[in-house]
Amino acid sequence: MAERKREKRDPQQRRAEILAAAFACFSERGFAATRMEDVAARAGIAKGTVYLHFPDKEALFTELVSGIATPILGQIDGLAANEAIPPRFAISMFYTLFKREVLETERRHLLRLILAEGPMFPAVTEFYHREIISKGLGVLRILLARAATRGDLRNPAIAEVPQIVIAPALLSIVWTTLFEAYEHLDTQNLFDAFLETLFVPEGGAK
Amino acid sequence: MAERKREKRDPQQRRAEILAAAFACFSERGFAATRMEDVAARAGIAKGTVYLHFPDKEALFTELVSGIATPILGQIDGLAANEAIPPRFAISMFYTLFKREVLETERRHLLRLILAEGPMFPAVTEFYHREIISKGLGVLRILLARAATRGDLRNPAIAEVPQIVIAPALLSIVWTTLFEAYEHLDTQNLFDAFLETLFVPEGGAK
DNA sequence: AATGTTAATGACCGACCAGTCAGTCACAAT
DNA sequence: ATTGTGACTGACTGGTCGGTCATTAACATT
C-alpha cells in the first residue's frame, strides 16, 4: 500500500518541499507539538532526509518563518514611493494587500505562529521587528505625515502613532484564527469603517 | 541546605499556591515547555503533590486561564450600566482599566498565553469568547450606540464594529510582550490618540 | 504511648521524540 | 556490465517528562 519508492530530487526542490510541509505542520500544531517525523511524512520522505537539509528542528523553524516573510517586503514600500498616490488610497491599498496576501491565504497562520512562538525565539522576533514592523511603520509614518499636512486626517495627532494603523490588521488576524468559529468578523467592514474614521470624508480635503 | 520539611496546608491555600506557580511557569515558558516538576518546585512542593490537586497538566492549565479572568468581568459591565456616564468617558475608563489591571500587571502574560496556546485548547478559547470577548463587545456596542445617537462619534458607522475599540488594546498587549525590547510604544499616547480620533472634539457634542 | 488517618514525597515507569548512522538504492560514469 | 557516488532510509539511542504509587511523616484520636 502506497509503496514509497526512493526518489532523488533537485536539492532546491526538496528543500522547498520540506519547508512547505513544515509550514503546514507548524501552522496547525505549533512548534512543540510538531514532530520531525510528521514533517517528513508530509513531505513524502523519511525523517533522516530532513536532517540532510536542515541542521535541526529549530533551524527549520526559524528559516521557515524568515523565508516566507521576505517576498511581501517589496510590495509594501512601493506604496510610499509614489508621492502622487493619495495617502488614504495608499493605506486602503495596504489593507487590501494585507487582506488578499495574508489574511485570506495560509500566510495568516505564519503570523499567528510568530505571535505564539515569538517569545521562545528572540531571533525570529527581532528579525520580524527589524525587517517587517520597523519598515512598515516607516512607510506608514511617511504616509500619515503627508496626510496630516494635506489636512486629510480627522485627528492629525495619530501621525505620531502609526501603530494605530496596524491595530485593525492585527485584530483581524487574531480574530479569524481564534474566534471566527464562534462569531464572524467582517474584516472588509472593519477596515472600511476604520479608514473612514481616520480620514476626513470625501470633499473635506482641500 | 534548604531542607524542605513536609508541611501540611489548608487545601485551598495549597491550590492557590500551585496555581500561582503554574501561572508563573506557563507565562514565561508556554504550555509545552513547562514541566510539572518546575511548577512543583516553584510552589515549594514535590511533583506528586500537584497531582493531589489537579488531575493532569491540561486541567491545571485550563483551570488557571479560566480562573484568572473571571474577577475582571465585574468591572467591565459596570461601565455600561450607568447611563449618566458619557460614552467617551466610559471607553476612556475601559482603556485605563485595561492598562492598570492587565497591561501593567502580570495578567498581560495570561492574555499572551491565550493568544499563543488558544488553538491547542478550544475549550479555553470558547470560554474566553463567551465570557470575556462576547460580553465586552456587548458593552461596547451599547456605549457606541449611545455615543452615535448623541452625535459624539466622528464616524457613526463604527458603532457596528465594536471590535475596533479592542484593536488598540490587543496591539498594546502584543507589542509590549514582543517588541517592547526593540522599540518602545507609549500606550497612553496610543489610547489617547485613538480616543481623540473616534470622538468629536470637545464642544462638538450637542 | 499506641494506633489510625491522610497529605506529601520522589523513585520509578513507560511513552515519546530529536537526532544519528550504518546500510541501501538509484543513477552516472566508465 | 561493473563500479562509484551520495542521496535517502528507518531502526536505534539517549534523554526527557507526564503521570503513578509504595512509602513516609505529620498530625489526630484514644
Short mmCIF file of C-alpha atoms (C1' of nucleotides) in Angstrom, two decimals:
data_model
loop_
_atom_site.label_atom_id
_atom_site.label_comp_id
_atom_site.label_asym_id
_atom_site.label_seq_id
_atom_site.Cartn_x
_atom_site.Cartn_y
_atom_site.Cartn_z
CA MET A 1 0.00 0.00 0.00
CA ALA A 2 1.37 3.31 -1.10
CA GLU A 3 4.84 1.86 -1.51
CA ARG A 4 7.06 4.88 -1.36
CA LYS A 5 9.93 4.49 -3.80
CA ARG A 6 13.20 6.22 -3.32
CA GLU A 7 13.39 9.25 -5.44
CA LYS A 8 16.22 11.69 -5.93
CA ARG A 9 15.36 15.31 -6.32
CA ASP A 10 16.92 18.61 -7.12
CA PRO A 11 18.13 19.83 -3.70
CA GLN A 12 16.37 23.16 -4.11
CA GLN A 13 13.08 21.49 -4.84
CA ARG A 14 13.45 19.05 -1.95
CA ARG A 15 14.22 21.92 0.35
CA ALA A 16 11.12 23.74 -0.78
CA GLU A 17 9.00 20.64 -0.28
CA ILE A 18 10.29 20.21 3.26
CA LEU A 19 9.65 23.86 4.04
CA ALA A 20 6.12 23.59 2.69
CA ALA A 21 5.46 20.50 4.77
CA ALA A 22 6.98 22.12 7.84
CA PHE A 23 4.85 25.20 7.32
CA ALA A 24 1.69 23.12 7.22
CA CYS A 25 2.64 21.18 10.34
CA PHE A 26 3.85 24.13 12.40
CA SER A 27 0.82 26.17 11.38
CA GLU A 28 -1.71 23.69 12.57
CA ARG A 29 0.02 22.29 15.64
CA GLY A 30 2.62 24.79 16.80
CA PHE A 31 6.35 24.29 17.21
CA ALA A 32 6.43 21.99 20.23
CA ALA A 33 3.66 19.66 19.12
CA THR A 34 5.09 19.14 15.64
CA ARG A 35 7.25 16.05 15.28
CA MET A 36 10.03 15.95 12.74
CA GLU A 37 8.55 12.68 11.56
CA ASP A 38 5.28 14.48 10.79
CA VAL A 39 7.13 16.97 8.64
CA ALA A 40 8.98 14.21 6.85
CA ALA A 41 5.82 12.18 6.27
CA ARG A 42 4.05 15.23 4.92
CA ALA A 43 6.91 15.88 2.54
CA GLY A 44 6.78 12.22 1.48
CA ILE A 45 10.31 11.42 2.70
CA ALA A 46 11.99 9.73 5.64
CA LYS A 47 12.88 11.55 8.83
CA GLY A 48 16.60 11.35 8.25
CA THR A 49 16.29 13.15 4.95
CA VAL A 50 15.05 16.27 6.64
CA TYR A 51 18.35 16.41 8.52
CA LEU A 52 20.25 16.41 5.23
CA HIS A 53 18.76 19.81 4.51
CA PHE A 54 18.35 21.41 7.94
CA PRO A 55 20.64 21.03 10.96
CA ASP A 56 17.82 20.73 13.48
CA LYS A 57 14.21 21.46 14.28
CA GLU A 58 14.85 24.99 15.43
CA ALA A 59 16.78 25.90 12.29
CA LEU A 60 13.95 24.51 10.19
CA PHE A 61 11.51 26.70 12.07
CA THR A 62 13.48 29.92 12.00
CA GLU A 63 14.41 29.54 8.37
CA LEU A 64 10.77 28.91 7.58
CA VAL A 65 9.35 31.98 9.27
CA SER A 66 12.12 34.19 7.98
CA GLY A 67 11.81 32.97 4.44
CA ILE A 68 8.10 33.35 3.94
CA ALA A 69 8.02 36.97 5.01
CA THR A 70 10.61 38.43 2.71
CA PRO A 71 8.58 38.39 -0.53
CA ILE A 72 5.96 40.72 0.95
CA LEU A 73 8.53 43.39 1.69
CA GLY A 74 8.81 44.66 -1.85
CA GLN A 75 5.14 45.40 -2.22
CA ILE A 76 4.94 47.38 1.00
CA ASP A 77 7.39 50.17 0.45
CA GLY A 78 6.27 50.57 -3.11
CA LEU A 79 3.27 52.27 -1.56
CA ALA A 80 5.19 55.19 -0.09
CA ALA A 81 7.44 55.79 -3.06
CA ASN A 82 4.94 57.44 -5.38
CA GLU A 83 4.03 60.85 -3.97
CA ALA A 84 1.19 61.19 -6.43
CA ILE A 85 -0.79 58.49 -4.65
CA PRO A 86 -3.15 59.99 -2.07
CA PRO A 87 -2.28 58.72 1.44
CA ARG A 88 -5.78 57.44 2.06
CA PHE A 89 -5.67 55.40 -1.08
CA ALA A 90 -2.25 54.04 -0.17
CA ILE A 91 -3.38 52.93 3.29
CA SER A 92 -6.52 51.48 1.79
CA MET A 93 -4.27 49.54 -0.56
CA PHE A 94 -2.22 48.43 2.42
CA TYR A 95 -5.30 46.83 3.97
CA THR A 96 -6.39 45.32 0.68
CA LEU A 97 -2.94 43.88 0.16
CA PHE A 98 -2.88 42.57 3.70
CA LYS A 99 -6.27 41.00 3.27
CA ARG A 100 -5.53 39.39 -0.06
CA GLU A 101 -1.93 38.33 0.58
CA VAL A 102 -2.05 37.38 4.25
CA LEU A 103 -5.45 37.21 5.87
CA GLU A 104 -7.07 35.17 3.15
CA THR A 105 -4.11 32.90 2.49
CA GLU A 106 -2.25 30.34 4.51
CA ARG A 107 0.21 33.06 5.42
CA ARG A 108 -2.11 34.17 8.17
CA HIS A 109 -1.04 31.10 10.10
CA LEU A 110 2.52 32.26 9.81
CA LEU A 111 1.66 35.46 11.60
CA ARG A 112 -0.09 33.54 14.33
CA LEU A 113 2.98 31.37 14.66
CA ILE A 114 5.14 34.39 15.27
CA LEU A 115 2.72 35.75 17.84
CA ALA A 116 2.56 32.39 19.56
CA GLU A 117 6.16 31.23 19.41
CA GLY A 118 7.85 34.63 19.30
CA PRO A 119 8.97 34.75 22.91
CA MET A 120 10.65 31.36 22.52
CA PHE A 121 12.67 32.54 19.51
CA PRO A 122 14.03 36.02 20.13
CA ALA A 123 15.98 35.85 16.90
CA VAL A 124 12.74 35.46 14.95
CA THR A 125 11.04 38.26 16.82
CA GLU A 126 13.98 40.54 16.29
CA PHE A 127 14.06 39.67 12.60
CA TYR A 128 10.38 40.47 12.21
CA HIS A 129 10.65 43.73 14.02
CA ARG A 130 13.65 44.82 12.00
CA GLU A 131 12.52 43.62 8.58
CA ILE A 132 8.75 44.00 8.65
CA ILE A 133 7.37 46.03 11.52
CA SER A 134 10.02 48.69 11.55
CA LYS A 135 9.95 49.17 7.79
CA GLY A 136 6.18 49.08 7.68
CA LEU A 137 5.93 51.70 10.39
CA GLY A 138 8.40 53.85 8.49
CA VAL A 139 6.19 53.80 5.42
CA LEU A 140 3.09 54.49 7.47
CA ARG A 141 4.79 57.40 9.21
CA ILE A 142 5.53 58.99 5.86
CA LEU A 143 2.01 58.41 4.58
CA LEU A 144 0.39 59.76 7.74
CA ALA A 145 2.64 62.82 7.83
CA ARG A 146 1.73 63.53 4.21
CA ALA A 147 -1.95 63.08 5.02
CA ALA A 148 -1.66 65.40 8.03
CA THR A 149 -0.13 68.23 6.03
CA ARG A 150 -2.83 67.82 3.40
CA GLY A 151 -5.45 68.11 6.12
CA ASP A 152 -6.81 64.65 5.37
CA LEU A 153 -6.70 63.37 8.94
CA ARG A 154 -9.58 63.92 11.33
CA ASN A 155 -7.02 63.80 14.12
CA PRO A 156 -3.54 64.81 12.91
CA ALA A 157 -2.03 63.58 16.18
CA ILE A 158 -2.23 59.96 15.02
CA ALA A 159 0.61 60.67 12.60
CA GLU A 160 2.81 60.20 15.67
CA VAL A 161 1.39 56.75 16.44
CA PRO A 162 1.45 54.80 13.18
CA GLN A 163 0.92 51.60 15.17
CA ILE A 164 -2.75 52.54 15.22
CA VAL A 165 -2.99 51.63 11.56
CA ILE A 166 -1.62 48.18 12.29
CA ALA A 167 -4.05 47.52 15.13
CA PRO A 168 -7.05 46.52 12.97
CA ALA A 169 -4.87 44.23 10.88
CA LEU A 170 -3.58 42.53 13.99
CA LEU A 171 -7.07 42.22 15.36
CA SER A 172 -8.28 40.66 12.15
CA ILE A 173 -5.52 38.04 12.29
CA VAL A 174 -6.17 37.13 15.88
CA TRP A 175 -9.92 37.13 15.45
CA THR A 176 -10.03 34.99 12.36
CA THR A 177 -7.61 32.44 13.77
CA LEU A 178 -9.19 32.24 17.24
CA PHE A 179 -12.79 33.37 17.35
CA GLU A 180 -14.07 33.15 13.81
CA ALA A 181 -15.62 29.77 14.63
CA TYR A 182 -17.78 31.35 17.32
CA GLU A 183 -18.55 34.76 15.84
CA HIS A 184 -17.90 36.04 12.34
CA LEU A 185 -15.98 39.24 11.81
CA ASP A 186 -16.46 41.13 8.57
CA THR A 187 -12.90 42.28 8.04
CA GLN A 188 -13.72 44.35 4.98
CA ASN A 189 -16.20 46.28 7.03
CA LEU A 190 -13.66 46.63 9.83
CA PHE A 191 -11.04 48.13 7.54
CA ASP A 192 -13.52 50.37 5.72
CA ALA A 193 -15.03 51.72 8.92
CA PHE A 194 -11.60 52.35 10.33
CA LEU A 195 -10.38 54.19 7.24
CA GLU A 196 -13.49 56.33 7.27
CA THR A 197 -12.75 57.18 10.90
CA LEU A 198 -9.14 58.13 10.29
CA PHE A 199 -9.71 60.29 7.25
CA VAL A 200 -12.00 63.27 6.72
CA PRO A 201 -14.91 62.41 4.43
CA GLU A 202 -14.86 62.97 0.67
CA GLY A 203 -14.75 66.59 -0.31
CA GLY A 204 -13.42 67.59 3.10
CA ALA A 205 -9.87 67.75 1.82
CA LYS A 206 -8.87 70.99 0.12
CA MET B 1 20.79 23.24 52.50
CA ALA B 2 17.23 24.41 52.33
CA GLU B 3 15.97 21.16 53.78
CA ARG B 4 12.39 21.15 52.69
CA LYS B 5 10.24 19.84 55.50
CA ARG B 6 6.94 18.19 54.90
CA GLU B 7 4.25 20.64 55.63
CA LYS B 8 0.52 20.19 55.60
CA ARG B 9 -1.58 23.05 54.38
CA ASP B 10 -5.10 24.16 54.02
CA PRO B 11 -6.14 22.62 50.69
CA GLN B 12 -7.48 25.92 49.39
CA GLN B 13 -4.21 27.67 50.10
CA ARG B 14 -2.14 24.87 48.59
CA ARG B 15 -4.28 25.01 45.48
CA ALA B 16 -3.76 28.73 45.20
CA GLU B 17 -0.01 28.32 45.63
CA ILE B 18 0.12 25.73 42.87
CA LEU B 19 -1.94 27.92 40.55
CA ALA B 20 0.33 30.87 41.22
CA ALA B 21 3.42 28.79 40.48
CA ALA B 22 1.81 27.37 37.36
CA PHE B 23 0.92 30.84 36.17
CA ALA B 24 4.49 32.00 36.55
CA CYS B 25 5.86 28.97 34.70
CA PHE B 26 3.33 28.92 31.88
CA SER B 27 3.67 32.68 31.41
CA GLU B 28 7.36 32.64 30.90
CA ARG B 29 7.83 29.37 29.02
CA GLY B 30 4.49 28.42 27.47
CA PHE B 31 2.47 25.26 27.98
CA ALA B 32 4.66 22.70 26.24
CA ALA B 33 7.97 23.87 27.66
CA THR B 34 6.74 23.95 31.25
CA ARG B 35 7.43 20.79 33.22
CA MET B 36 5.19 19.71 36.04
CA GLU B 37 8.32 19.44 38.14
CA ASP B 38 9.03 23.13 37.51
CA VAL B 39 5.60 24.04 38.77
CA ALA B 40 6.02 21.88 41.84
CA ALA B 41 9.47 23.26 42.61
CA ARG B 42 8.20 26.81 42.26
CA ALA B 43 5.37 26.04 44.65
CA GLY B 44 7.88 24.52 47.04
CA ILE B 45 6.40 21.03 46.93
CA ALA B 46 7.07 17.69 45.28
CA LYS B 47 5.75 16.76 41.87
CA GLY B 48 3.32 14.16 43.17
CA THR B 49 1.62 16.71 45.36
CA VAL B 50 0.47 18.68 42.33
CA TYR B 51 -1.45 15.61 41.22
CA LEU B 52 -3.35 15.55 44.52
CA HIS B 53 -4.95 18.83 43.48
CA PHE B 54 -5.20 18.65 39.69
CA PRO B 55 -5.86 15.57 37.56
CA ASP B 56 -3.31 16.42 34.88
CA LYS B 57 -1.28 19.12 33.21
CA GLU B 58 -4.03 20.17 30.86
CA ALA B 59 -6.57 20.58 33.66
CA LEU B 60 -4.10 22.70 35.58
CA PHE B 61 -3.69 24.92 32.56
CA THR B 62 -7.32 25.34 31.66
CA GLU B 63 -8.37 25.92 35.25
CA LEU B 64 -5.64 28.51 35.53
CA VAL B 65 -6.57 30.55 32.50
CA SER B 66 -10.27 30.33 33.25
CA GLY B 67 -9.84 31.29 36.88
CA ILE B 68 -7.72 34.38 36.48
CA ALA B 69 -10.07 36.03 34.03
CA THR B 70 -13.28 35.92 35.97
CA PRO B 71 -12.52 38.68 38.50
CA ILE B 72 -12.18 41.26 35.74
CA LEU B 73 -15.68 40.60 34.48
CA GLY B 74 -17.48 42.55 37.17
CA GLN B 75 -15.63 45.77 36.48
CA ILE B 76 -16.33 45.70 32.78
CA ASP B 77 -20.08 45.70 32.59
CA GLY B 78 -20.31 48.20 35.42
CA LEU B 79 -19.25 50.69 32.76
CA ALA B 80 -22.36 50.35 30.65
CA ALA B 81 -24.87 50.25 33.48
CA ASN B 82 -24.82 53.91 34.41
CA GLU B 83 -26.43 55.89 31.61
CA ALA B 84 -25.28 59.14 33.13
CA ILE B 85 -21.66 58.37 32.27
CA PRO B 86 -20.72 59.86 28.89
CA PRO B 87 -19.71 57.11 26.43
CA ARG B 88 -16.37 58.68 25.73
CA PHE B 89 -15.54 58.75 29.40
CA ALA B 90 -16.65 55.14 29.79
CA ILE B 91 -14.44 53.95 26.94
CA SER B 92 -11.60 56.03 28.27
CA MET B 93 -12.09 54.28 31.58
CA PHE B 94 -12.10 50.96 29.76
CA TYR B 95 -8.61 51.67 28.43
CA THR B 96 -7.42 52.96 31.79
CA LEU B 97 -8.75 49.86 33.49
CA PHE B 98 -7.17 47.65 30.87
CA LYS B 99 -3.87 49.43 31.25
CA ARG B 100 -3.82 49.31 35.04
CA GLU B 101 -5.32 45.86 35.57
CA VAL B 102 -3.87 43.94 32.65
CA LEU B 103 -1.18 45.65 30.61
CA GLU B 104 0.88 46.79 33.59
CA THR B 105 0.43 43.65 35.66
CA GLU B 106 1.41 40.04 35.26
CA ARG B 107 -2.03 39.41 33.79
CA ARG B 108 -0.76 40.59 30.45
CA HIS B 109 1.11 37.30 30.18
CA LEU B 110 -2.15 35.50 30.63
CA LEU B 111 -3.55 37.18 27.56
CA ARG B 112 -0.47 36.26 25.57
CA LEU B 113 -0.88 32.68 26.74
CA ILE B 114 -4.38 32.57 25.34
CA LEU B 115 -3.23 34.03 22.05
CA ALA B 116 -0.39 31.56 21.86
CA GLU B 117 -1.98 28.36 23.14
CA GLY B 118 -5.56 29.09 22.18
CA PRO B 119 -5.72 26.89 19.11
CA MET B 120 -4.47 23.93 21.15
CA PHE B 121 -7.24 24.36 23.73
CA PRO B 122 -10.54 25.03 22.02
CA ALA B 123 -12.33 24.85 25.36
CA VAL B 124 -10.26 27.76 26.64
CA THR B 125 -10.80 29.81 23.51
CA GLU B 126 -14.50 29.16 23.61
CA PHE B 127 -14.63 30.12 27.28
CA TYR B 128 -12.84 33.38 26.61
CA HIS B 129 -15.02 34.27 23.73
CA ARG B 130 -18.18 33.54 25.66
CA GLU B 131 -17.22 35.05 28.98
CA ILE B 132 -14.98 37.97 28.07
CA ILE B 133 -14.98 38.94 24.42
CA SER B 134 -18.67 38.50 23.80
CA LYS B 135 -19.69 40.34 26.96
CA GLY B 136 -17.12 43.07 26.39
CA LEU B 137 -18.34 43.60 22.84
CA GLY B 138 -21.90 43.79 24.14
CA VAL B 139 -20.98 46.59 26.49
CA LEU B 140 -19.03 48.39 23.78
CA ARG B 141 -21.93 48.07 21.36
CA ILE B 142 -24.23 49.77 23.85
CA LEU B 143 -21.73 52.52 24.57
CA LEU B 144 -21.03 53.16 20.90
CA ALA B 145 -24.73 53.20 20.00
CA ARG B 146 -25.33 55.71 22.78
CA ALA B 147 -22.42 57.81 21.53
CA ALA B 148 -23.72 57.64 17.96
CA THR B 149 -27.18 58.91 18.86
CA ARG B 150 -25.61 61.72 20.89
CA GLY B 151 -23.57 62.67 17.84
CA ASP B 152 -20.29 62.07 19.66
CA LEU B 153 -18.75 59.83 17.01
CA ARG B 154 -16.79 61.25 14.11
CA ASN B 155 -17.87 58.21 12.15
CA PRO B 156 -21.13 56.73 13.47
CA ALA B 157 -20.60 53.63 11.33
CA ILE B 158 -18.07 52.24 13.82
CA ALA B 159 -20.92 51.54 16.22
CA GLU B 160 -21.43 48.44 14.09
CA VAL B 161 -17.85 47.25 14.54
CA PRO B 162 -17.10 47.45 18.26
CA GLN B 163 -14.05 45.25 17.68
CA ILE B 164 -12.32 48.42 16.54
CA VAL B 165 -12.18 49.57 20.14
CA ILE B 166 -10.43 46.38 21.15
CA ALA B 167 -7.82 46.62 18.42
CA PRO B 168 -5.53 49.12 20.17
CA ALA B 169 -5.70 47.12 23.40
CA LEU B 170 -4.73 43.97 21.55
CA LEU B 171 -1.95 45.77 19.79
CA SER B 172 -0.60 47.09 23.08
CA ILE B 173 -0.52 43.57 24.55
CA VAL B 174 1.26 42.10 21.56
CA TRP B 175 3.66 45.00 21.22
CA THR B 176 4.72 45.13 24.85
CA THR B 177 5.23 41.38 25.07
CA LEU B 178 7.04 41.01 21.76
CA PHE B 179 8.64 44.20 20.52
CA GLU B 180 8.98 46.47 23.52
CA ALA B 181 12.61 45.39 23.87
CA TYR B 182 13.40 46.72 20.41
CA GLU B 183 11.16 49.77 20.19
CA HIS B 184 9.15 51.44 22.92
CA LEU B 185 5.44 52.04 22.47
CA ASP B 186 3.78 54.76 24.52
CA THR B 187 0.49 53.01 25.20
CA GLN B 188 -1.07 56.02 26.95
CA ASN B 189 -0.43 58.04 23.85
CA LEU B 190 -1.82 55.26 21.70
CA PHE B 191 -5.09 55.13 23.62
CA ASP B 192 -5.42 58.91 23.87
CA ALA B 193 -4.80 59.45 20.17
CA PHE B 194 -7.25 56.74 19.32
CA LEU B 195 -9.99 58.13 21.55
CA GLU B 196 -9.46 61.56 20.07
CA THR B 197 -9.88 60.03 16.62
CA LEU B 198 -13.08 58.18 17.47
CA PHE B 199 -14.87 61.03 19.19
CA VAL B 200 -15.63 64.53 18.01
CA PRO B 201 -13.50 67.13 19.84
CA GLU B 202 -14.68 68.92 23.00
CA GLY B 203 -17.64 71.20 22.42
CA GLY B 204 -18.54 69.36 19.25
CA ALA B 205 -21.26 67.41 21.04
CA LYS B 206 -24.71 68.98 21.19
"C1'" DA C 1 2.04 5.76 74.12
"C1'" DA C 2 -0.06 3.45 70.67
"C1'" DT C 3 -2.78 3.49 66.72
"C1'" DG C 4 -5.17 5.30 62.81
"C1'" DT C 5 -5.58 8.59 59.06
"C1'" DT C 6 -4.22 11.21 55.38
"C1'" DA C 7 -1.21 14.59 52.95
"C1'" DA C 8 3.12 14.55 50.95
"C1'" DT C 9 7.04 12.52 48.77
"C1'" DG C 10 10.23 11.20 45.00
"C1'" DA C 11 11.93 6.99 42.79
"C1'" DC C 12 10.18 4.83 39.11
"C1'" DC C 13 7.75 3.53 34.69
"C1'" DG C 14 6.66 3.88 30.06
"C1'" DA C 15 5.68 6.70 26.16
"C1'" DC C 16 7.53 9.86 23.25
"C1'" DC C 17 10.76 12.10 20.19
"C1'" DA C 18 15.00 14.80 18.38
"C1'" DG C 19 18.76 13.48 16.27
"C1'" DT C 20 22.19 9.63 14.40
"C1'" DC C 21 24.30 6.45 11.28
"C1'" DA C 22 25.19 2.00 9.09
"C1'" DG C 23 23.33 0.34 5.31
"C1'" DT C 24 20.61 0.69 0.72
"C1'" DC C 25 19.39 2.02 -3.69
"C1'" DA C 26 19.12 4.99 -7.94
"C1'" DC C 27 21.76 6.79 -11.15
"C1'" DA C 28 26.10 8.21 -13.65
"C1'" DA C 29 30.42 7.21 -15.36
"C1'" DT C 30 33.35 4.04 -17.43
"C1'" DA D 1 28.22 -4.84 -17.03
"C1'" DT D 2 30.64 -3.00 -13.35
"C1'" DT D 3 31.75 0.30 -10.21
"C1'" DG D 4 31.48 4.63 -7.69
"C1'" DT D 5 28.84 8.31 -5.57
"C1'" DG D 6 25.93 10.30 -2.49
"C1'" DA D 7 21.00 10.98 -1.62
"C1'" DC D 8 17.98 8.52 1.00
"C1'" DT D 9 16.27 5.43 4.64
"C1'" DG D 10 14.44 3.94 9.18
"C1'" DA D 11 15.83 1.27 13.20
"C1'" DC D 12 18.05 2.80 17.04
"C1'" DT D 13 19.83 5.67 21.02
"C1'" DG D 14 19.82 8.75 24.70
"C1'" DG D 15 17.34 11.75 27.13
"C1'" DT D 16 13.09 13.90 28.68
"C1'" DC D 17 8.88 14.23 31.05
"C1'" DG D 18 3.85 13.20 32.32
"C1'" DG D 19 1.85 10.50 35.49
"C1'" DT D 20 1.87 6.62 39.35
"C1'" DC D 21 2.23 4.59 43.81
"C1'" DA D 22 4.55 2.34 47.75
"C1'" DT D 23 6.43 4.50 51.46
"C1'" DT D 24 6.84 8.01 54.98
"C1'" DA D 25 5.96 11.73 58.03
"C1'" DA D 26 2.81 14.69 60.39
"C1'" DC D 27 -1.00 15.08 62.97
"C1'" DA D 28 -5.41 13.38 65.42
"C1'" DT D 29 -7.60 10.21 68.40
"C1'" DT D 30 -7.88 7.23 72.09
#
